[in-house]
Every structure is written in structure tokens, then in C-alpha cells.
Coordinates of C-alpha atoms in Angstrom, one line a residue:
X1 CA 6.2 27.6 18.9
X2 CA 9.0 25.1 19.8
X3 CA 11.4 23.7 17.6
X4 CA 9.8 20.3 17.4
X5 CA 6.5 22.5 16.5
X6 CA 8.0 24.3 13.6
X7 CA 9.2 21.1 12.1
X8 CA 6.4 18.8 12.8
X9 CA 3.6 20.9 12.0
X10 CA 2.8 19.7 8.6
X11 CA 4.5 16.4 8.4
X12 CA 1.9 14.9 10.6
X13 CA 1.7 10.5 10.9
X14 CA 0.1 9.0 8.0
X15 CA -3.3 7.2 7.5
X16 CA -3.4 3.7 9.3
X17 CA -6.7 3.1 7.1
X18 CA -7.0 0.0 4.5
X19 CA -5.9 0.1 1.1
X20 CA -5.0 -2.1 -1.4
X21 CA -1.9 -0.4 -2.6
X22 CA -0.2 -1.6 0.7
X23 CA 1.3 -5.2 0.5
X24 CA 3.9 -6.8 2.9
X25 CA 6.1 -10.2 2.8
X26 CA 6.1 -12.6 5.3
X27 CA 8.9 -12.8 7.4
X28 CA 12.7 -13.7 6.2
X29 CA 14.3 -12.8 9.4
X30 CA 15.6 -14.6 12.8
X31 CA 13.0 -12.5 15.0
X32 CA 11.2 -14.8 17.6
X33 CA 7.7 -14.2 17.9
X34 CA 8.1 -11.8 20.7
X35 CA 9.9 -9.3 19.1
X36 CA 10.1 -6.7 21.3
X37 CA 12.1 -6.6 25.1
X38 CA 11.8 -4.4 27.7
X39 CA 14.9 -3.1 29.2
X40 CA 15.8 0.6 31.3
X41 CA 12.2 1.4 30.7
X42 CA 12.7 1.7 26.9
X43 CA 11.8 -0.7 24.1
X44 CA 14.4 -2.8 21.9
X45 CA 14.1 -5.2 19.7
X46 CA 14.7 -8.8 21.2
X47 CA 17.6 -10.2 18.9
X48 CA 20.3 -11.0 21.1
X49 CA 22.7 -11.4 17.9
X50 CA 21.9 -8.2 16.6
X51 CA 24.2 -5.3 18.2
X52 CA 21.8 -2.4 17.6
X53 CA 22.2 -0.2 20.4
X54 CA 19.2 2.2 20.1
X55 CA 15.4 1.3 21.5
X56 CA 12.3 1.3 19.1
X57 CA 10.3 2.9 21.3
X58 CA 8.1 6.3 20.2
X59 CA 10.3 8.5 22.4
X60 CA 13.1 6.6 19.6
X61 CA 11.6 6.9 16.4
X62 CA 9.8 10.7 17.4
X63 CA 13.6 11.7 17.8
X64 CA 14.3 9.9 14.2
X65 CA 11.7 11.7 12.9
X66 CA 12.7 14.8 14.3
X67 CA 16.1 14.1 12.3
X68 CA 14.4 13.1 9.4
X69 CA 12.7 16.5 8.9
X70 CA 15.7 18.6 9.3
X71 CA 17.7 16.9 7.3
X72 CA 15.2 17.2 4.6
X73 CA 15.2 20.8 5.4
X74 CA 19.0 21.5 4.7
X75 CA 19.3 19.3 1.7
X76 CA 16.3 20.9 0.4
X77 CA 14.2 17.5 -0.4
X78 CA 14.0 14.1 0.0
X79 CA 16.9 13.7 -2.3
X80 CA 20.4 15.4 -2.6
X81 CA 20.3 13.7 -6.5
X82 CA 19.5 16.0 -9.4
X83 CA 18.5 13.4 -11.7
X84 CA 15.1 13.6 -9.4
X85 CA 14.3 17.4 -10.0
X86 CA 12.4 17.4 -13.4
X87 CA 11.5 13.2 -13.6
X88 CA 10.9 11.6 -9.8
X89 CA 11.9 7.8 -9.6
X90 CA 8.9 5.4 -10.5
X91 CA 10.1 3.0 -7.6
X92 CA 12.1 4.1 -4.1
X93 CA 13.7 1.3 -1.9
X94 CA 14.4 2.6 1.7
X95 CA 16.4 0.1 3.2
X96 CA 16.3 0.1 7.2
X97 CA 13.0 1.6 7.3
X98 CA 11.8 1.7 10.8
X99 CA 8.8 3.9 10.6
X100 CA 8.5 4.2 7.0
X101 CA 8.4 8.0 7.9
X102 CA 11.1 9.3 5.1
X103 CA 9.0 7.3 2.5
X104 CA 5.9 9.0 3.9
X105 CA 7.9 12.4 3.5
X106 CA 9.5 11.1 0.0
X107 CA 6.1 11.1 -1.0
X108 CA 4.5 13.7 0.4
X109 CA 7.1 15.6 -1.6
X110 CA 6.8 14.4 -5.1
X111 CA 2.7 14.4 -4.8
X112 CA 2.7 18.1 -4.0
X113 CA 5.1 18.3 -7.3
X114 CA 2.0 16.6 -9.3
X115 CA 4.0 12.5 -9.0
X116 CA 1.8 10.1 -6.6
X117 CA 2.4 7.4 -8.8
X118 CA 5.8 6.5 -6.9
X119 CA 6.0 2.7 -5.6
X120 CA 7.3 2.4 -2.8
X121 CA 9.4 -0.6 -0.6
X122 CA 10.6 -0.5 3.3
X123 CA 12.9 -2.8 4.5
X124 CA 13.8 -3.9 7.5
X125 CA 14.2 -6.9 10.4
X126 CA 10.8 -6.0 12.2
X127 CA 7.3 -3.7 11.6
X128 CA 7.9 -0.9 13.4
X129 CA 4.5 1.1 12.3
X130 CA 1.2 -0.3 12.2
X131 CA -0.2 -3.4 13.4
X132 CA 2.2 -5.6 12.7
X133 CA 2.5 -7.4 9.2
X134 CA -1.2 -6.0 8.3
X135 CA -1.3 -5.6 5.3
X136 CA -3.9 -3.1 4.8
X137 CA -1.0 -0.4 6.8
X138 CA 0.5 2.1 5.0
X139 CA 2.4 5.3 5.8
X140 CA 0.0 7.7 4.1
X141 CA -3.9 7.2 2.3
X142 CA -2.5 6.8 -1.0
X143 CA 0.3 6.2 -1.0
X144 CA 1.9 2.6 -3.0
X145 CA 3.8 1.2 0.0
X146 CA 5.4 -2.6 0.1
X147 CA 6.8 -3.5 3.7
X148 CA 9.4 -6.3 3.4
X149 CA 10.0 -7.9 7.0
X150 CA 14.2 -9.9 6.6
X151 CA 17.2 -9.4 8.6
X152 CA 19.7 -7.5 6.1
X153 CA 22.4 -9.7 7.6
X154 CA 21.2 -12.4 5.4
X155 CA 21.6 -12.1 2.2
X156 CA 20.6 -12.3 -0.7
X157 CA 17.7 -10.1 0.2
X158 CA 14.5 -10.8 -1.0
X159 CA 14.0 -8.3 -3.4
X160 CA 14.4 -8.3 -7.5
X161 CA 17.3 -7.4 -9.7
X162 CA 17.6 -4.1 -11.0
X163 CA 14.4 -3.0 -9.3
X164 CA 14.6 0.4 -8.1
X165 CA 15.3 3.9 -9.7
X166 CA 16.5 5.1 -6.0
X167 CA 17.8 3.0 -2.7
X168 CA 18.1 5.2 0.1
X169 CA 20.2 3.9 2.9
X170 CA 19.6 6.5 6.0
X171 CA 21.0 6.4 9.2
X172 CA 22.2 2.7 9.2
X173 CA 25.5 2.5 10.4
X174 CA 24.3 1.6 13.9
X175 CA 22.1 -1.0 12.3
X176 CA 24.4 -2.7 10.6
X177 CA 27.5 -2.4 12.8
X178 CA 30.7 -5.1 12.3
X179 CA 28.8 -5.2 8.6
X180 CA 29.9 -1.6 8.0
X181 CA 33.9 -2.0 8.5
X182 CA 33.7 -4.6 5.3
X183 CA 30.6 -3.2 3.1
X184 CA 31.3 -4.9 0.2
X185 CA 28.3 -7.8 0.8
X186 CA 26.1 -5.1 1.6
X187 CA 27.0 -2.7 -1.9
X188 CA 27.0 -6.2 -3.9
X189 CA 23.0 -6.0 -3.1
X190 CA 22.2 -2.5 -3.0
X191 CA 23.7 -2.4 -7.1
X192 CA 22.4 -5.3 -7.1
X193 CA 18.5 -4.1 -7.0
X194 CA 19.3 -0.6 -8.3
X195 CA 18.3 0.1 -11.9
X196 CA 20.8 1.0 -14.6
X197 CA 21.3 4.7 -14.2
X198 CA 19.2 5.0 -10.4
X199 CA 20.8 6.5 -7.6
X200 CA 22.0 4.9 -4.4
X201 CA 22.0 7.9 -2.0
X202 CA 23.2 7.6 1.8
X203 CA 22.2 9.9 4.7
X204 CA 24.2 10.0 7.6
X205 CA 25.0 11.8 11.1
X206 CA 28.4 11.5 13.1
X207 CA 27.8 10.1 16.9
X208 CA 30.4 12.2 18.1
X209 CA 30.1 16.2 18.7
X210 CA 33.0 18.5 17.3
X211 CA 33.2 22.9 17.7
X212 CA 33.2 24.6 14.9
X213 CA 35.5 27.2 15.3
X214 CA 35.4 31.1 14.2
X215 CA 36.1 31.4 9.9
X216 CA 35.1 33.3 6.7
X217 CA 33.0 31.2 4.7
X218 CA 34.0 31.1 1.0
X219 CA 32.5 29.8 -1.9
X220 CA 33.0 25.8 -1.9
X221 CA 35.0 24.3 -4.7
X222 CA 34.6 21.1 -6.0
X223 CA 36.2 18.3 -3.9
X224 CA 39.7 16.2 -5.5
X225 CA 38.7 12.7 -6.6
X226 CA 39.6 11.0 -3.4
X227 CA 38.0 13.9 -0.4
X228 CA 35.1 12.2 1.5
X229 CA 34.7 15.7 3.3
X230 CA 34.3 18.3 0.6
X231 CA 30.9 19.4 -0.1
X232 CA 29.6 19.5 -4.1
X233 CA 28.1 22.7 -3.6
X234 CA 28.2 26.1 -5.6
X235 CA 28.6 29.4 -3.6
X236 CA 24.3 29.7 -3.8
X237 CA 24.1 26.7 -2.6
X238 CA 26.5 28.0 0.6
X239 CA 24.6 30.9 1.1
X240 CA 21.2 29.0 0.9
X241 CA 22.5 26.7 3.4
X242 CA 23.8 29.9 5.7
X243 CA 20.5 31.0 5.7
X244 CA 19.0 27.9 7.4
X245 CA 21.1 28.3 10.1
X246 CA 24.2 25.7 8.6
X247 CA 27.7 25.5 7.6
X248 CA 28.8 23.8 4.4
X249 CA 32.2 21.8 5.8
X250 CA 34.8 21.7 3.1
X251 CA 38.5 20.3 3.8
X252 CA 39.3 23.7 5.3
X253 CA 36.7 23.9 7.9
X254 CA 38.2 24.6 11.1
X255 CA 37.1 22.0 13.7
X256 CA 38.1 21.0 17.3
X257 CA 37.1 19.0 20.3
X258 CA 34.4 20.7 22.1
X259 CA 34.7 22.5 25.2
X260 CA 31.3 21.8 26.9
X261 CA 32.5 19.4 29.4
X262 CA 29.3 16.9 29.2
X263 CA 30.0 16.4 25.6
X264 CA 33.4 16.5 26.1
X265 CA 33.2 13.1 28.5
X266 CA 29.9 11.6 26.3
X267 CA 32.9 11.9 23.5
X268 CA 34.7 9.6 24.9
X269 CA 32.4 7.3 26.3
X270 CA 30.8 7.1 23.0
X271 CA 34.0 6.3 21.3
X272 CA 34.3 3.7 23.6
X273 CA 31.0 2.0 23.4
X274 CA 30.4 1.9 19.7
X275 CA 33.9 0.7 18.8
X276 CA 32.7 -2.4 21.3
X277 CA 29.9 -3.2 19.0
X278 CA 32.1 -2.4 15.5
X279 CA 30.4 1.0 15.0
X280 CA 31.7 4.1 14.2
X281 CA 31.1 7.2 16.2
X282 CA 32.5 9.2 12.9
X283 CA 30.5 7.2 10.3
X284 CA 30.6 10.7 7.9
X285 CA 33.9 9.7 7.4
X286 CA 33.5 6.2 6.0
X287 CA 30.6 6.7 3.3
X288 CA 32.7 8.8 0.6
X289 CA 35.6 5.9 1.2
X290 CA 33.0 3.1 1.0
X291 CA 31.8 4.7 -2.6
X292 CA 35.3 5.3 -4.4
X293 CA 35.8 1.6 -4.1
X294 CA 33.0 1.1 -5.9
X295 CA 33.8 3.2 -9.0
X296 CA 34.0 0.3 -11.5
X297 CA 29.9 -0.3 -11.2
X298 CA 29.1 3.8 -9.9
X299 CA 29.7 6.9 -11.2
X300 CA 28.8 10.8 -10.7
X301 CA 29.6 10.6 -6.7
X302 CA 28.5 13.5 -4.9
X303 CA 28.6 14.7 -1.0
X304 CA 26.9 17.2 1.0
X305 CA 28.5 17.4 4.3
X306 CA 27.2 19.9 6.7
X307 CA 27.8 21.1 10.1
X308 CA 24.8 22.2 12.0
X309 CA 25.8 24.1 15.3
X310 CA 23.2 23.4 18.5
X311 CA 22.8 26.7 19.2
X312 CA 24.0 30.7 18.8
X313 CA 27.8 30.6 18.4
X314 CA 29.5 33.3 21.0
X315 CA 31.7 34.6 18.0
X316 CA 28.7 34.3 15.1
X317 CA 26.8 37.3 18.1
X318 CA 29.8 38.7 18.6
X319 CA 31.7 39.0 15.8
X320 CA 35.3 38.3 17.4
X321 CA 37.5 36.7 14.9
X322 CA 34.6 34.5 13.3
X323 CA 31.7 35.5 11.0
X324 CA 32.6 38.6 8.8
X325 CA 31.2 40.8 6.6
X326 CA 32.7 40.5 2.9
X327 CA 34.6 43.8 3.4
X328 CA 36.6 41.9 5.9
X329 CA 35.2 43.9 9.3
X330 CA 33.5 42.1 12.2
X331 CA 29.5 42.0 12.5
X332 CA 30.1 44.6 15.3
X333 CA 31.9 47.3 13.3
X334 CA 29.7 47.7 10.7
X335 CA 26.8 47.7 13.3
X336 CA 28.4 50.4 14.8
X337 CA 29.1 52.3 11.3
X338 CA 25.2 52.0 10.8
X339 CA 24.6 53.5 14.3
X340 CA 23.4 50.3 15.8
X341 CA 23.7 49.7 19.0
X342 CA 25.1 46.4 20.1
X343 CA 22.4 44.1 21.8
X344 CA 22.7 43.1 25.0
X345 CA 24.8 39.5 25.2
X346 CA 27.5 41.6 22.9
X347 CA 26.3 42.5 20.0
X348 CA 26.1 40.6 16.5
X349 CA 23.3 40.1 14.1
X350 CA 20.9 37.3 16.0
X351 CA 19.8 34.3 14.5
X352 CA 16.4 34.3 12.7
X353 CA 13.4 32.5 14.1
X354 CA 13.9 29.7 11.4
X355 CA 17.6 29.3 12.2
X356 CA 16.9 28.7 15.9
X357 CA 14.5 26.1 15.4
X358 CA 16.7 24.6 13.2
X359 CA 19.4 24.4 15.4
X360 CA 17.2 23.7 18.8
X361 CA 16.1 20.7 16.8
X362 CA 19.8 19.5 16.0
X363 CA 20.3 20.2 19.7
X364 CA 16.9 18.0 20.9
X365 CA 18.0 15.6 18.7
X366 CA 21.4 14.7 20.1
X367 CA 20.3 14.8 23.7
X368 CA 17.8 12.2 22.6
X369 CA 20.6 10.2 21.0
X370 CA 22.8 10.4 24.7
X371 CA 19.6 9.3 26.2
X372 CA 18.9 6.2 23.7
X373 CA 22.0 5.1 24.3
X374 CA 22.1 5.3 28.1
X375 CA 23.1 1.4 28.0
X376 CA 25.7 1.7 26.1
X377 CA 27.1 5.2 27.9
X378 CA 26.4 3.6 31.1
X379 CA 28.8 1.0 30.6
X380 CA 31.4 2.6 28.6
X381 CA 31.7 5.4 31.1
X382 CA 31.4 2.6 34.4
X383 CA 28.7 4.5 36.3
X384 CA 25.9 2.9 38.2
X385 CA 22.1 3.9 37.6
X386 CA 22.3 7.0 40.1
X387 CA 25.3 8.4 39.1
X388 CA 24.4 8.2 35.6
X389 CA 20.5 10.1 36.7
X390 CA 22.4 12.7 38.2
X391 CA 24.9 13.0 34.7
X392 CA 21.9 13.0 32.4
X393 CA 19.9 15.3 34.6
X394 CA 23.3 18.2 34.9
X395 CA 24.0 17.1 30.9
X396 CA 20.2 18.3 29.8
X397 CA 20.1 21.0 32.2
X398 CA 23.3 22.6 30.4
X399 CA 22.7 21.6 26.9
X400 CA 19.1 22.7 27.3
X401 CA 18.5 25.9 29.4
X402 CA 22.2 26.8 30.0
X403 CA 23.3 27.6 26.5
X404 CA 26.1 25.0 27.1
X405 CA 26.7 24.8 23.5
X406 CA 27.5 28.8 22.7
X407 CA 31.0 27.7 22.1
X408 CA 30.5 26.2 18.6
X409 CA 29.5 22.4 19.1
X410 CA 28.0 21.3 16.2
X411 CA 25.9 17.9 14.3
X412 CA 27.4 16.7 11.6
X413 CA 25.6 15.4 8.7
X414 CA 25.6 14.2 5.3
X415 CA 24.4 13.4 2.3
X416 CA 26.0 11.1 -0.5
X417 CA 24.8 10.1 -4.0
X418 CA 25.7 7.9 -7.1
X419 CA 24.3 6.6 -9.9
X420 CA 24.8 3.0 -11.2
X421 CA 26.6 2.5 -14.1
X422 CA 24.2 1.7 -17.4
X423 CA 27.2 -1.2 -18.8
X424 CA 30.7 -2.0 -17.8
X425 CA 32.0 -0.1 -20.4
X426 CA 30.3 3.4 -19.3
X427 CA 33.1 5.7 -18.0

């Protein structure tokens, strides 16, 4: 079974049949009524105002989906937010929706916990599922969906006050570009339409690849006031993550540049190309920031941040200097105290076959994020179309068969919540 198997097989697309529980608004947006272009062979949509780099096409959103379900695999749920585990939200904003398919999954998750009754709303500047603005689509049979077609850059949006127990705001950075170096327009509206005690939560991915580098994982401790790269996460939580396959990042993680040297040049080109268009290639970075200035109107910030190597480390097989046992001796001492012989690529406990689906996913994933943004690489890095063929074809080949990524390079990921004030005068 391949990774994209083991994840996929049983979050499958939702129902396309008619329901009444599916309504959508006409459009608020400055789409044409072609809204789609064809460019490179991929599909974008055809705003030539709005920067977004990455195609819409189903090679696009399969790779976003692919995301979607790992991520909800390491956070354990649709939500990072407590407040959700005993009493669900009664009505779930996803802003930047695309295909609706973390709603889909949102709900997929509280109906198996006994909760279908969850309204749902999606967002975003065009219908990316269905047929259009039919209104009979929805993301699953019965589920209560509401698609709202407006371009987020105007504002206000067209959605109530104080509307929704939970706005989730995933993957957007790239979507919203210049709009994410001065965010106060955008959290005026998000706490805006949030409920009195609901939960804005972000998910997020960094552009750029980093090596995580041989240490002793310790029990996390809670992060000062002002760290937007501690994790809020017990020692069980640590070890539940460690069993997936994942690292919780704290402030002492030891990180580096990578050594692979495709990722070390798609680095820099990266860098390069998103700062063009006002987007971050470290966007992790910015969301912990972005909430501490808004701690008159939240409160009860939390972060997850994670760090999701692409493959088998050299040192977690090996044992050198890196993963150790809590009596302080490598992986390849105490084998050898047990009478186990060391395997054949050096010895080491191997990953399970959970883990490495886990991370082959993370690793699918971001060579279907260097592909996406081809354009933007292309012209960052100053190669014409053949040279760039023969790059992407040597990149994949490495990343992909070569077990170019055995030195530590990792995805980084994370997970922010908070919960709106219920007055001014709560502290």
C-alpha cells in the first residue's frame, strides 16, 4: 500500500447528490466569468490582481488533500482546541476553502462521535468543487454545508457578526500574500464573525525545508508568553507524536540548513520567489506573532508546532549521536546488549509501517509543492523550460527513489488556537 493509500483510504470525496442542506451566495468577488486560465499545462485561477502562485487543478488540490489528512493525523482531529472534545461547535467557518475537503473531514469526524448537526460555511474567491455555484453540491450526503463565493481582499465579508463557534484559517498565507505582512484587516473580521468564547484556529506549513539534526527528546515545557515556536504539549502528547513518526519542535530543537543539494537551491529560489509576491517562505513563524497582538480581544493562545522528517533519519537507524535510549546509550548498544544483530544499512530500530507512510506522505507532498510552483521557481532560479525538466526530473529522482532526504530534512507544520474574549473586561 502506498503512502497516499494509507491516508486516503477512508476519506474518500463526498456525495455530489442534491440536498437541501446545501446553499450558496452569489458572487461578491472580482472573478470574470471565465475563471479559470490555462498556463504550463496546469490550471490557475484567472485574476491577474491576485498573486496566488499555486494552480487549482486536481493534481493541486489531491496534493492539499494529501496535506489535509496528515495533518489531521498528527494533531489527532480536525481541531488542536480542547473546548471541542466533549461539546463540538454548532457552526464551523473555513475560510479559503478550496475543496471544502477539511469541512468534509471536520465532519466526518464529529458524526462518527454521535454530532451531524454541525453547520457548516466555505469561503473563498471561486467554487472549486462541484458544478459551479449549484446549489444542490455539497461535500458529503448530509452534511449542512453553505458555500460563500467573495474575494477576501474586500472586506467587510459577507458573513454575520458573531456567527461562528470555530473559524479555521488553513494554509492561507499564499492566498492572501502582501495581506499577511499587515493582518490586522483580516483578524478585525475573523473576531469579527467569531462567537464570544469560539476559537479561531490556524493551520500552517513552512515553504522552506530545514534538517533536523541528531537530539534527546525531552518532555516539552510550556512556552514563555512571547515564543511563537514552543509547542503546548505535555510529555504524552511528545511521545504520542513520536509514535506517528514526528518531532514536537520546542525553542531548543536543533535545526540547520539542509544538505540535500536540490532542496538546498529550491531554498533559495523559494525565498526568492515568494518574497516577490509578499509571501513568506517561513509563514510558522509569523502566526504566534500575528496572535499576541491580538491579546486585548483573545485569549488562551496555544501552538503545536511540529517537525515532520521526509524520510528515515541516518542517525534515528543508526543511533550516532541522535536518538537515545533514556539510559543515555545509543539505539545500537542496547541492540547489541539484547543480542540483536544490527540490520543491514547500520543498525537502529526501523520505522514502523505507519511512520513511513507518514513521512512518504510529507515527502509527496512537498515535491508536489516544488512542482505547483514551477512558475514561480522557474523564474526565481532564471532557468529556461529544459533546464528546469532536467532539475525537476534529477530533484524527484533523488527525493523519491534515492533516499535524498536520510540526512534529517524535515516539513514543518503547525497548529495555533484561541478563543475570543466573552467582554472587554475578561482577562
Amino acid at each position: 500500500m502506498s503512502a497516499q493509500d494509507h491516508f486516503i483510504a477512508s476519506s474518500t470525496e463526498g456525495s455530489v447528490a442534491p440536498s437541501s442542506a446545501s446553499t450558496s451566495t452569489k458572487p461578491s468577488s472580482t472573478i470574470s466569468a471565465k475563471p479559470f486560465v490555462i498556463r504550463n499545462n496546469r490550471t490557475y485561477i484567472n485574476e491577474p490582481t491576485l498573486l496566488y502562485p499555486l494552480p487549482v487543478d486536481l493534481a493541486e488540490l489531491h496534493r492539499q488533500s494529501l496535506r489535509t489528512l496528515m495533518l489531521f493525523q498528527v494533531f489527532g482531529g480536525p481541531t488542536t482546541a480542547p473546548e471541542f472534545s466533549n461539546k463540538p461547535p454548532s457552526s464551523v467557518l473555513e475560510v479559503g476553502c478550496g475543496s471544502a475537503f477539511w469541512s468534509m473531514m471536520c465532519h466526518r469526524y464529529f458524526a462518527q462521535h454521535g454530532h451531524s448537526s454541525i453547520s457548516f460555511t466555505g469561503l473563498d474567491i471561486v467554487p472549486l468543487v462541484g458544478t459551479g455555484l449549484d446549489q444542490n453540491w455539497k461535500p458529503d450526503k448530509d452534511m449542512k454545508w453553505r458555500f460563500v463565493q467573495h474575494d477576501m481582499r474586500r472586506t467587510p465579508w459577507p458573513l454575520p457578526d458573531n456567527e461562528f463557534d470555530l473559524i479555521m484559517v488553513k494554509d492561507m498565507t499564499m492566498c492572501l500574500s502582501t495581506f499577511m505582512r499587515d493582518p490586522n484587516t483580516l483578524f478585525e473580521e475573523y473576531l469579527r464573525m467569531l462567537k464570544p468564547g469560539g476559537v479561531l484556529e490556524f493551520w500552517e506549513s513552512d515553504h522552506s525545508i530545514r534538517m533536523l539534526r541528531p537530539h534527546v527528546t525531552k518532555p516539552s515545557v510550556m512556552p514563555a508568553p512571547d515564543s511563537d515556536s514552543d509547542s503546548d504539549d505535555s510529555s504524552e502528547d511528545e511521545g504520542s507524536v513520536a509514535k506517528l513518526g514526528a518531532y514536537v519542535m520546542t525553542n531548543n530543537t536543533p535545526l540547520s540548513a539542509p544538505l540535500n543539494p536540490f532542496l538546498v537551491e529550491y531554498n533559495s529560489w523559494v525565498t526568492k520567489g515568494l518574497d516577490a509576491l509578499g509571501v513568506s517562505a517561513v509563514p510558522c513563524t509569523l502566526i504566534g506573532p500575528y496572535l499576541l497582538q491580538e491579546a486585548e480581544t483573545l485569549m488562551e493562545l496555544r501552538s503545536k508546532r511540529l517537525a515532520i522528517p521526509l524520510s528515515e533519519i541516518r542517525w534515528e537507524r543508526e543511533g550516532v549521536g541522535g536518538v537515545v535510549t533514556k539510559d543515555g546509550k545509543s539505539y545500537i548498544d542496547s541492540m547489541k546488549r539484547k543480542g540483536k544483530s544490527a540490520d543491514s544499512k547500520g543498525g537502529g530500530k526501523g520505522l514502523t509501517a505507519s511512520q513511513a507512510a507518514l513521512r512518504r506522505t510529507a515527502l509527496e507532498t512537498v515535491v508536489g509543492m516544488i512542482q505547483a510552483l514551477e512558475p514561480v521557481l522557474r523564474d526565481a532560479s532564471g532557468k529556461s523550460q529544459d533546464e528546469w525538466d532536467n532539475w525537476s526530473g534529477k530533484m524527484m529522482n533523488d527525493l523519491l527513489r534515492e533516499g535524498g532526504t536520510s540526512w534529517g530534512e524535515c516539513l514543518e507544520v503547525g497548529a495555533w488556537s484561541a478563543r475570543k474574549k466573552l467582554s472587554s473586561s475578561t482577562s
